[in-house]
Short mmCIF file of C-alpha atoms and ligand atoms in Angstrom, two decimals:
data_model
loop_
_atom_site.label_atom_id
_atom_site.label_comp_id
_atom_site.label_asym_id
_atom_site.label_seq_id
_atom_site.Cartn_x
_atom_site.Cartn_y
_atom_site.Cartn_z
CA UNK A 1 31.65 106.18 -31.08
CA UNK A 2 29.67 106.63 -27.93
CA UNK A 3 30.32 104.74 -24.74
CA UNK A 4 26.93 103.04 -24.60
CA UNK A 5 27.32 101.17 -27.88
CA UNK A 6 30.94 100.33 -27.19
CA UNK A 7 30.02 98.81 -23.84
CA UNK A 8 27.13 96.98 -25.48
CA UNK A 9 29.36 95.33 -28.05
CA UNK A 10 31.92 94.35 -25.41
CA UNK A 11 29.39 92.63 -23.18
CA UNK A 12 26.64 90.89 -25.09
CA UNK A 13 24.34 88.91 -22.83
CA UNK A 14 22.50 86.30 -24.81
CA UNK A 15 19.05 84.91 -24.21
CA UNK A 16 18.42 81.69 -26.03
CA UNK A 17 14.91 81.57 -27.50
CA UNK A 18 14.22 78.14 -28.99
CA UNK A 19 11.23 78.35 -31.34
CA UNK A 20 10.71 74.64 -31.94
CA UNK A 21 14.09 73.81 -33.46
CA UNK A 22 15.29 70.24 -33.94
CA UNK A 23 17.78 70.88 -31.13
CA UNK A 24 20.93 70.54 -33.22
CA UNK A 25 21.32 74.29 -33.45
CA UNK A 26 20.98 74.58 -29.67
CA UNK A 27 23.70 72.01 -29.12
CA UNK A 28 26.00 73.92 -31.44
CA UNK A 29 25.22 77.15 -29.58
CA UNK A 30 26.19 75.53 -26.29
CA UNK A 31 29.45 74.48 -27.97
CA UNK A 32 30.38 78.15 -28.03
CA UNK A 33 30.61 78.18 -24.25
CA UNK A 34 32.88 75.15 -24.01
CA UNK A 35 36.67 75.42 -23.53
CA UNK A 36 37.29 75.00 -27.23
CA UNK A 37 35.57 78.23 -28.32
CA UNK A 38 34.94 80.03 -24.99
CA UNK A 39 33.07 83.16 -26.05
CA UNK A 40 33.21 84.47 -22.49
CA UNK A 41 36.58 85.84 -23.60
CA UNK A 42 34.61 88.52 -25.43
CA UNK A 43 32.16 89.11 -22.61
CA UNK A 44 29.39 87.02 -24.16
CA UNK A 45 27.38 85.24 -21.49
CA UNK A 46 24.18 83.22 -21.46
CA UNK A 47 21.54 84.70 -19.13
CA UNK A 48 18.43 83.13 -17.69
CA UNK A 49 15.96 85.98 -17.95
CA UNK A 50 15.02 87.94 -21.08
CA UNK A 51 15.05 91.15 -19.01
CA UNK A 52 18.84 90.88 -18.77
CA UNK A 53 19.35 90.09 -22.46
CA UNK A 54 21.04 92.18 -25.15
CA UNK A 55 20.76 89.54 -27.85
CA UNK A 56 17.86 87.25 -28.59
CA UNK A 57 19.22 84.11 -30.21
CA UNK A 58 16.37 82.51 -32.17
CA UNK A 59 16.55 78.96 -33.48
CA UNK A 60 13.96 76.96 -35.40
CA UNK A 61 10.76 77.64 -37.31
CA UNK A 62 8.07 79.42 -35.29
CA UNK A 63 4.82 77.50 -35.12
CA UNK A 64 1.42 78.76 -34.00
CA UNK A 65 2.35 78.53 -30.33
CA UNK A 66 5.92 79.77 -30.31
CA UNK A 67 5.02 82.60 -32.70
CA UNK A 68 3.15 84.46 -29.98
CA UNK A 69 5.77 83.62 -27.38
CA UNK A 70 8.58 84.98 -29.53
CA UNK A 71 6.69 88.24 -30.05
CA UNK A 72 6.09 88.57 -26.29
CA UNK A 73 9.74 87.80 -25.55
CA UNK A 74 10.92 90.51 -27.91
CA UNK A 75 8.57 93.05 -26.38
CA UNK A 76 9.78 92.08 -22.89
CA UNK A 77 13.44 92.59 -23.68
CA UNK A 78 14.92 95.98 -22.73
CA UNK A 79 16.01 98.10 -25.70
CA UNK A 80 18.52 98.12 -27.38
CA UNK A 81 17.98 94.43 -28.09
CA UNK A 82 19.40 92.66 -31.14
CA UNK A 83 17.98 89.52 -32.70
CA UNK A 84 20.13 86.85 -34.29
CA UNK A 85 18.59 84.04 -36.32
CA UNK A 86 20.68 80.89 -36.05
CA UNK A 87 20.29 78.07 -38.52
CA UNK A 88 18.54 77.69 -41.85
CA UNK A 89 15.22 77.16 -40.08
CA UNK A 90 15.28 80.54 -38.40
CA UNK A 91 16.80 82.27 -41.43
CA UNK A 92 14.25 81.21 -44.01
CA UNK A 93 12.18 78.24 -42.78
CA UNK A 94 14.04 75.95 -45.19
CA UNK A 95 12.06 72.80 -46.05
CA UNK A 96 9.32 73.62 -43.55
CA UNK A 97 8.20 76.52 -45.70
CA UNK A 98 5.02 74.86 -46.91
CA UNK A 99 4.31 72.99 -43.71
CA UNK A 100 0.80 73.24 -42.28
CA UNK A 101 2.33 74.18 -38.95
CA UNK A 102 4.54 77.03 -40.05
CA UNK A 103 2.65 80.32 -40.23
CA UNK A 104 5.56 82.71 -40.77
CA UNK A 105 9.33 83.12 -40.63
CA UNK A 106 11.24 84.65 -37.74
CA UNK A 107 11.95 87.92 -39.54
CA UNK A 108 8.25 88.49 -40.17
CA UNK A 109 7.75 88.57 -36.41
CA UNK A 110 10.72 90.47 -35.03
CA UNK A 111 13.41 92.64 -36.67
CA UNK A 112 16.40 90.34 -37.23
CA UNK A 113 19.84 91.97 -37.20
CA UNK A 114 21.98 89.01 -38.27
CA UNK A 115 21.36 85.73 -40.07
CA UNK A 116 23.66 82.78 -39.50
CA UNK A 117 22.84 80.06 -42.06
CA UNK A 118 23.79 76.40 -41.80
CA UNK A 119 22.05 73.26 -40.69
CA UNK A 120 23.32 73.42 -38.03
CA UNK A 121 25.87 76.26 -38.45
CA UNK A 122 29.36 75.49 -37.20
CA UNK A 123 30.49 77.31 -34.06
CA UNK A 124 33.06 79.11 -36.20
CA UNK A 125 30.26 80.37 -38.43
CA UNK A 126 28.40 81.64 -35.39
CA UNK A 127 31.44 83.49 -34.12
CA UNK A 128 31.87 85.02 -37.59
CA UNK A 129 28.22 86.05 -37.50
CA UNK A 130 28.57 87.68 -34.11
CA UNK A 131 31.67 89.54 -35.28
CA UNK A 132 29.71 90.87 -38.26
CA UNK A 133 26.88 91.86 -35.95
CA UNK A 134 29.25 93.78 -33.72
CA UNK A 135 30.77 95.52 -36.73
CA UNK A 136 27.31 96.45 -37.90
CA UNK A 137 26.33 97.90 -34.52
CA UNK A 138 29.56 99.89 -34.34
CA UNK A 139 29.44 101.01 -37.95
CA UNK A 140 25.99 102.49 -37.53
CA UNK A 141 27.37 105.22 -35.27
CA UNK B 1 33.06 116.72 4.78
CA UNK B 2 35.46 114.00 5.79
CA UNK B 3 32.61 111.63 6.51
CA UNK B 4 31.25 112.29 3.05
CA UNK B 5 34.66 111.68 1.51
CA UNK B 6 34.95 108.45 3.51
CA UNK B 7 31.50 107.34 2.44
CA UNK B 8 31.70 108.23 -1.24
CA UNK B 9 35.33 107.87 -2.21
CA UNK B 10 38.06 106.24 -0.23
CA UNK B 11 37.04 103.31 1.88
CA UNK B 12 33.47 103.79 0.71
CA UNK B 13 31.68 103.62 -2.60
CA UNK B 14 34.27 104.26 -5.31
CA UNK B 15 37.09 102.26 -3.80
CA UNK B 16 35.01 99.30 -2.66
CA UNK B 17 33.16 99.18 -5.98
CA UNK B 18 36.44 99.06 -7.92
CA UNK B 19 37.92 96.40 -5.64
CA UNK B 20 34.67 94.44 -5.71
CA UNK B 21 34.40 94.48 -9.49
CA UNK B 22 38.00 93.34 -9.81
CA UNK B 23 37.27 90.59 -7.27
CA UNK B 24 34.32 89.56 -9.45
CA UNK B 25 36.71 89.40 -12.37
CA UNK B 26 39.09 87.19 -10.35
CA UNK B 27 36.10 84.98 -9.63
CA UNK B 28 35.19 84.67 -13.32
CA UNK B 29 38.80 84.23 -14.39
CA UNK B 30 39.61 81.51 -11.86
CA UNK B 31 36.33 79.77 -12.66
CA UNK B 32 37.28 79.85 -16.33
CA UNK B 33 40.75 78.50 -15.65
CA UNK B 34 39.31 75.68 -13.54
CA UNK B 35 37.10 74.77 -16.48
CA UNK B 36 40.09 74.99 -18.81
CA UNK B 37 38.83 78.14 -20.52
CA UNK B 38 40.52 81.50 -21.00
CA UNK B 39 38.02 83.78 -19.31
CA UNK B 40 37.10 87.44 -19.75
CA UNK B 41 39.53 90.40 -19.69
CA UNK B 42 40.00 92.29 -16.41
CA UNK B 43 37.69 95.19 -17.28
CA UNK B 44 34.77 92.91 -18.15
CA UNK B 45 32.67 93.66 -15.07
CA UNK B 46 33.13 97.42 -15.47
CA UNK B 47 31.92 97.12 -19.05
CA UNK B 48 28.92 95.10 -17.89
CA UNK B 49 27.93 97.80 -15.42
CA UNK B 50 28.32 100.60 -17.99
CA UNK B 51 26.28 98.61 -20.48
CA UNK B 52 23.49 98.00 -17.98
CA UNK B 53 23.38 101.73 -17.22
CA UNK B 54 22.74 102.39 -20.91
CA UNK B 55 19.88 99.91 -21.20
CA UNK B 56 16.19 100.55 -20.85
CA UNK B 57 14.74 100.08 -17.36
CA UNK B 58 11.51 98.13 -17.48
CA UNK B 59 9.10 98.30 -14.56
CA UNK B 60 6.59 95.46 -14.73
CA UNK B 61 2.90 96.37 -14.68
CA UNK B 62 1.56 96.67 -11.15
CA UNK B 63 4.96 96.75 -9.46
CA UNK B 64 5.13 98.84 -6.32
CA UNK B 65 7.54 101.71 -5.70
CA UNK B 66 9.70 99.35 -3.63
CA UNK B 67 10.71 97.65 -6.88
CA UNK B 68 12.99 100.58 -7.67
CA UNK B 69 13.76 101.62 -4.10
CA UNK B 70 15.02 98.32 -2.75
CA UNK B 71 18.21 98.05 -4.89
CA UNK B 72 19.24 101.52 -3.67
CA UNK B 73 18.58 100.51 -0.07
CA UNK B 74 20.80 97.45 -0.44
CA UNK B 75 23.59 99.42 -2.10
CA UNK B 76 23.56 102.19 0.53
CA UNK B 77 23.83 99.78 3.44
CA UNK B 78 26.64 97.77 1.82
CA UNK B 79 28.60 100.95 1.20
CA UNK B 80 28.10 101.88 4.85
CA UNK B 81 29.57 98.53 5.93
CA UNK B 82 32.52 99.00 3.57
CA UNK B 83 33.11 102.47 4.99
CA UNK B 84 32.94 101.40 8.64
CA UNK B 85 35.33 98.51 8.04
CA UNK B 86 37.71 100.55 5.91
CA UNK B 87 37.95 103.37 8.40
CA UNK B 88 38.44 100.92 11.27
CA UNK B 89 41.31 99.18 9.53
CA UNK B 90 43.07 102.49 8.99
CA UNK B 91 42.32 104.05 12.36
CA UNK B 92 41.24 101.39 14.89
CA UNK B 93 40.71 104.01 17.61
CA UNK B 94 38.06 105.84 15.59
CA UNK B 95 35.50 103.05 15.86
CA UNK B 96 32.56 103.45 18.22
CA UNK B 97 31.20 101.04 20.81
CA UNK B 98 28.82 98.51 19.32
CA UNK B 99 29.84 98.92 15.69
CA UNK B 100 30.12 95.14 15.36
CA UNK B 101 26.39 94.90 16.02
CA UNK B 102 25.70 97.69 13.52
CA UNK B 103 27.75 95.90 10.89
CA UNK B 104 25.88 92.65 11.53
CA UNK B 105 22.55 94.41 11.05
CA UNK B 106 23.69 96.27 7.95
CA UNK B 107 24.91 93.05 6.36
CA UNK B 108 21.40 91.57 6.46
CA UNK B 109 19.88 94.53 4.65
CA UNK B 110 21.10 93.56 1.13
CA UNK B 111 19.36 90.20 1.48
CA UNK B 112 16.22 91.92 2.73
CA UNK B 113 16.31 94.40 -0.13
CA UNK B 114 16.58 91.54 -2.61
CA UNK B 115 13.58 89.88 -0.99
CA UNK B 116 11.48 93.07 -1.02
CA UNK B 117 12.41 93.83 -4.62
CA UNK B 118 11.59 90.33 -5.80
CA UNK B 119 8.23 90.26 -4.04
CA UNK B 120 7.22 93.65 -5.39
CA UNK B 121 7.95 92.60 -8.98
CA UNK B 122 4.82 90.39 -8.98
CA UNK B 123 6.57 87.60 -10.85
CA UNK B 124 5.84 84.06 -9.61
CA UNK B 125 9.39 82.86 -10.24
CA UNK B 126 10.77 85.87 -8.38
CA UNK B 127 8.49 84.99 -5.48
CA UNK B 128 9.90 81.47 -5.38
CA UNK B 129 13.41 82.92 -5.40
CA UNK B 130 12.54 85.40 -2.67
CA UNK B 131 11.03 82.77 -0.42
CA UNK B 132 14.16 80.66 -0.85
CA UNK B 133 16.33 83.65 -0.03
CA UNK B 134 14.24 84.31 3.08
CA UNK B 135 14.66 80.75 4.33
CA UNK B 136 18.36 80.89 3.56
CA UNK B 137 18.74 84.07 5.64
CA UNK B 138 17.00 82.33 8.54
CA UNK B 139 19.35 79.41 8.02
CA UNK B 140 22.72 81.12 7.96
CA UNK B 141 22.19 83.99 10.38
CA UNK B 142 22.12 81.71 13.44
CA UNK B 143 25.53 80.02 12.95
CA UNK B 144 27.03 83.30 11.68
CA UNK B 145 26.08 85.17 14.84
CA UNK B 146 27.28 82.25 16.99
CA UNK B 147 30.64 82.34 15.18
CA UNK B 148 30.91 86.05 15.90
CA UNK B 149 30.01 85.41 19.54
CA UNK B 150 33.17 83.29 19.70
CA UNK B 151 35.18 86.35 18.69
CA UNK B 152 33.42 88.49 21.29
CA UNK B 153 34.21 85.93 24.00
CA UNK B 154 37.82 85.67 22.90
CA UNK B 155 38.41 89.41 22.90
CA UNK B 156 37.15 89.84 26.47
CA UNK B 157 33.55 90.74 25.71
CA UNK B 158 34.25 93.65 23.44
CA UNK B 159 31.72 94.56 20.75
CA UNK B 160 33.87 97.24 19.18
CA UNK B 161 35.70 96.30 15.99
CA UNK B 162 38.63 98.59 16.81
CA UNK B 163 39.29 96.97 20.18
CA UNK B 164 38.89 93.47 18.67
CA UNK B 165 41.60 94.50 16.20
CA UNK B 166 43.84 95.81 18.98
CA UNK B 167 43.29 92.69 21.05
CA UNK B 168 44.49 90.55 18.15
CA UNK B 169 47.48 92.78 17.50
CA UNK B 170 48.47 92.35 21.15
CA UNK B 171 47.60 88.70 21.76
CA UNK B 172 47.78 87.08 18.29
CA UNK B 173 45.07 86.28 15.72
CA UNK B 174 41.89 84.57 16.79
CA UNK B 175 42.53 82.08 14.01
CA UNK B 176 45.49 80.67 15.91
CA UNK B 177 43.30 78.89 18.47
CA UNK B 178 41.02 75.85 18.17
CA UNK B 179 37.81 77.75 18.81
CA UNK B 180 38.90 80.46 16.41
CA UNK B 181 39.57 77.93 13.69
CA UNK B 182 36.17 76.26 14.09
CA UNK B 183 34.42 79.63 14.11
CA UNK B 184 36.34 80.67 11.00
CA UNK B 185 35.18 77.54 9.20
CA UNK B 186 31.58 78.27 10.17
CA UNK B 187 31.92 81.90 9.11
CA UNK B 188 33.33 80.93 5.70
CA UNK B 189 30.39 78.62 5.04
CA UNK B 190 27.94 81.33 6.10
CA UNK B 191 29.74 83.87 3.95
CA UNK B 192 29.28 81.61 0.95
CA UNK B 193 25.54 81.73 1.55
CA UNK B 194 25.54 85.48 2.21
CA UNK B 195 27.26 86.09 -1.11
CA UNK B 196 24.78 83.82 -2.88
CA UNK B 197 27.42 81.56 -4.40
CA UNK B 198 27.07 77.86 -5.13
CA UNK B 199 26.22 75.59 -3.30
CA UNK B 200 23.83 78.16 -1.80
CA UNK B 201 22.73 80.02 -4.94
CA UNK B 202 19.23 78.55 -5.02
CA UNK B 203 17.59 81.96 -4.80
CA UNK B 204 18.88 83.05 -8.20
CA UNK B 205 19.40 79.71 -9.88
CA UNK B 206 19.50 80.48 -13.59
CA UNK B 207 18.67 76.98 -14.72
CA UNK B 208 15.50 76.28 -12.78
CA UNK B 209 13.91 79.65 -12.05
CA UNK B 210 15.60 81.82 -14.67
CA UNK B 211 17.49 84.25 -12.47
CA UNK B 212 14.96 83.95 -9.64
CA UNK B 213 14.92 87.11 -7.58
CA UNK B 214 16.44 89.21 -10.38
CA UNK B 215 14.16 87.94 -13.12
CA UNK B 216 12.25 91.21 -13.63
CA UNK B 217 15.18 93.56 -13.17
CA UNK B 218 16.78 95.29 -16.14
CA UNK B 219 19.01 98.27 -16.76
CA UNK B 220 19.84 100.56 -13.85
CA UNK B 221 18.37 98.56 -10.93
CA UNK B 222 20.07 95.40 -12.17
CA UNK B 223 23.36 97.30 -12.37
CA UNK B 224 22.86 98.45 -8.77
CA UNK B 225 22.23 94.88 -7.65
CA UNK B 226 25.36 93.69 -9.46
CA UNK B 227 27.33 96.47 -7.79
CA UNK B 228 25.92 95.52 -4.39
CA UNK B 229 27.02 91.93 -4.90
CA UNK B 230 30.45 93.09 -5.99
CA UNK B 231 30.87 95.31 -2.91
CA UNK B 232 29.70 92.44 -0.70
CA UNK B 233 32.38 90.29 -2.28
CA UNK B 234 34.86 92.88 -0.99
CA UNK B 235 33.34 93.52 2.46
CA UNK B 236 32.58 90.00 3.63
CA UNK B 237 36.16 88.66 3.32
CA UNK B 238 37.40 91.94 4.82
CA UNK B 239 35.11 91.45 7.82
CA UNK B 240 36.41 87.92 8.30
CA UNK B 241 40.01 89.10 8.07
CA UNK B 242 39.37 91.80 10.65
CA UNK B 243 37.61 89.46 13.05
CA UNK B 244 39.77 86.37 12.73
CA UNK B 245 43.08 87.07 11.10
CA UNK B 246 44.17 90.58 12.03
CA UNK B 247 47.56 90.03 13.61
CA UNK B 248 49.42 91.67 10.77
CA UNK B 249 47.46 94.16 8.66
CA UNK B 250 50.05 95.87 6.50
CA UNK B 251 48.80 96.58 3.00
CA UNK B 252 50.64 93.68 1.39
CA UNK B 253 49.60 91.19 4.06
CA UNK B 254 45.94 92.24 3.87
CA UNK B 255 45.90 91.88 0.10
CA UNK B 256 47.44 88.42 0.41
CA UNK B 257 44.90 87.36 3.05
CA UNK B 258 42.04 88.80 1.01
CA UNK B 259 43.09 86.89 -2.10
CA UNK B 260 43.53 83.69 -0.09
CA UNK B 261 39.96 83.93 1.24
CA UNK B 262 38.67 84.84 -2.22
CA UNK B 263 40.28 81.77 -3.73
CA UNK B 264 38.76 79.58 -1.00
CA UNK B 265 35.32 81.00 -1.85
CA UNK B 266 35.84 80.41 -5.56
CA UNK B 267 37.06 76.85 -5.05
CA UNK B 268 34.04 76.01 -2.88
CA UNK B 269 31.81 77.60 -5.50
CA UNK B 270 33.28 75.60 -8.35
CA UNK B 271 33.43 72.19 -6.73
CA UNK B 272 29.94 71.97 -5.28
CA UNK B 273 26.55 71.47 -6.91
CA UNK B 274 23.58 73.57 -5.85
CA UNK B 275 21.74 72.30 -2.77
CA UNK B 276 17.98 72.21 -2.42
CA UNK B 277 16.67 74.77 0.04
CA UNK B 278 15.57 72.17 2.61
CA UNK B 279 19.01 70.53 2.45
CA UNK B 280 20.65 73.90 2.94
CA UNK B 281 18.60 74.73 6.03
CA UNK B 282 19.16 71.29 7.51
CA UNK B 283 22.88 71.77 6.85
CA UNK B 284 22.99 75.17 8.53
CA UNK B 285 20.85 74.33 11.55
CA UNK B 286 22.43 70.90 12.00
CA UNK B 287 26.17 70.43 11.52
CA UNK B 288 27.15 74.08 11.09
CA UNK B 289 25.31 75.29 14.19
CA UNK B 290 26.69 72.42 16.26
CA UNK B 291 30.20 73.32 15.11
CA UNK B 292 29.59 76.90 16.15
CA UNK B 293 28.30 75.81 19.58
CA UNK B 294 31.37 73.59 20.07
CA UNK B 295 33.50 76.60 19.16
CA UNK B 296 31.72 78.72 21.78
CA UNK B 297 32.25 76.02 24.42
CA UNK B 298 35.95 75.83 23.56
CA UNK B 299 36.21 79.61 23.69
CA UNK B 300 34.59 79.66 27.13
CA UNK B 301 37.24 77.19 28.31
CA UNK B 302 39.85 79.51 26.89
CA UNK B 303 41.11 77.25 24.11
S1 LIG C 1 18.63 74.70 -39.03
FE1 LIG C 1 18.89 72.48 -39.14
S2 LIG C 1 19.89 71.96 -37.22
FE2 LIG C 1 19.02 74.00 -36.96
S3 LIG C 1 17.02 73.67 -36.07
FE3 LIG C 1 16.75 73.77 -38.28
S4 LIG C 1 16.82 71.64 -38.97
FE4 LIG C 1 17.70 71.72 -36.88
#
């Protein structure tokens, strides 16, 4: 396996893109950084700018406004950039599927590499999702 | 040939980068322990740099050539400081007259390169960060230079790092006097601002202006900036040790002193909230500068 991918999987910097979620998912994501779960052990850190990001963490159902913003964000991120959809909303729009304000799902806008279902998903589920994502990235090579 | 070796390998780039990255790890680890977390493994910062080298470098539309040049400028000057200091510690007689002034100038260049890079990225948030950084430089340079003046007075007007070292070896550390202690306090506070650590990290505050000065940087230039910061984290404490605390510079003693200063920095960083820029400047030009002036007065009286 080449060095680039190995380094990538050992140091995932996460940019948190909230596409109009109900905020529960975001609270659960922040739980990952607390002493109880502490994902910094694996080199995962939250960054402020999308230019530094390796992972785009998307929560919520895109609406007409955030749809464009999410597309721009993805195009601004340096490649290789992975996208993770957190929560039922981001995975498949759930009960907002027929809403007047929900034009499309996240994976119709950007290529999603991992789906983490749950409403909101438990921090353990998110860690399991990230582990699967890392295995996927490594397995590809 | 030897100069090149000094610059690129031993006290210069390779060595200082490794020490700096490990110091960054100590910073992250101690921070994590203070917050009751486990913290990253020791090679984390090396992995981060390698990863950033493998990422795409994005140059924003309309950015000038200085966008890519300024990180290199900052890195080169920091390496030069690390080399000068490293060589001086090993062979104090090899230093040249006035190298203290050269080091002072070279230590401002990383801040200037950050400012130039941020302004040439044409991002409004980066501009805010750069203007904060600029004001911060104006704020801390005055007390920092005053604190160093104390050292110059105490070592009989010498502006040569080697002879300052020898003076301390003969007559005891500068830290052992009242004026030296005050100046050391001032220098530590200024170092905190030079390194861009809390409470003076308003130029790259992640929460309000999303990384501020570094917002548009990705890939290679970001890695160079991270490396520059890491090397600064090695050189600044080393400079303070040489100027204030150089009575006994065996390898073990220097490592102990270095770690002591590092832990002081980390504790200040973790127990203080970020100041607003106007508060920071008032702090530097008010209490800190007065402390430095008192230290100079004491030094003139020979205390
Ligand atoms: S998945 Fe559930 S918790 Fe998450 S944003 Fe949607 S409704 Fe909220």
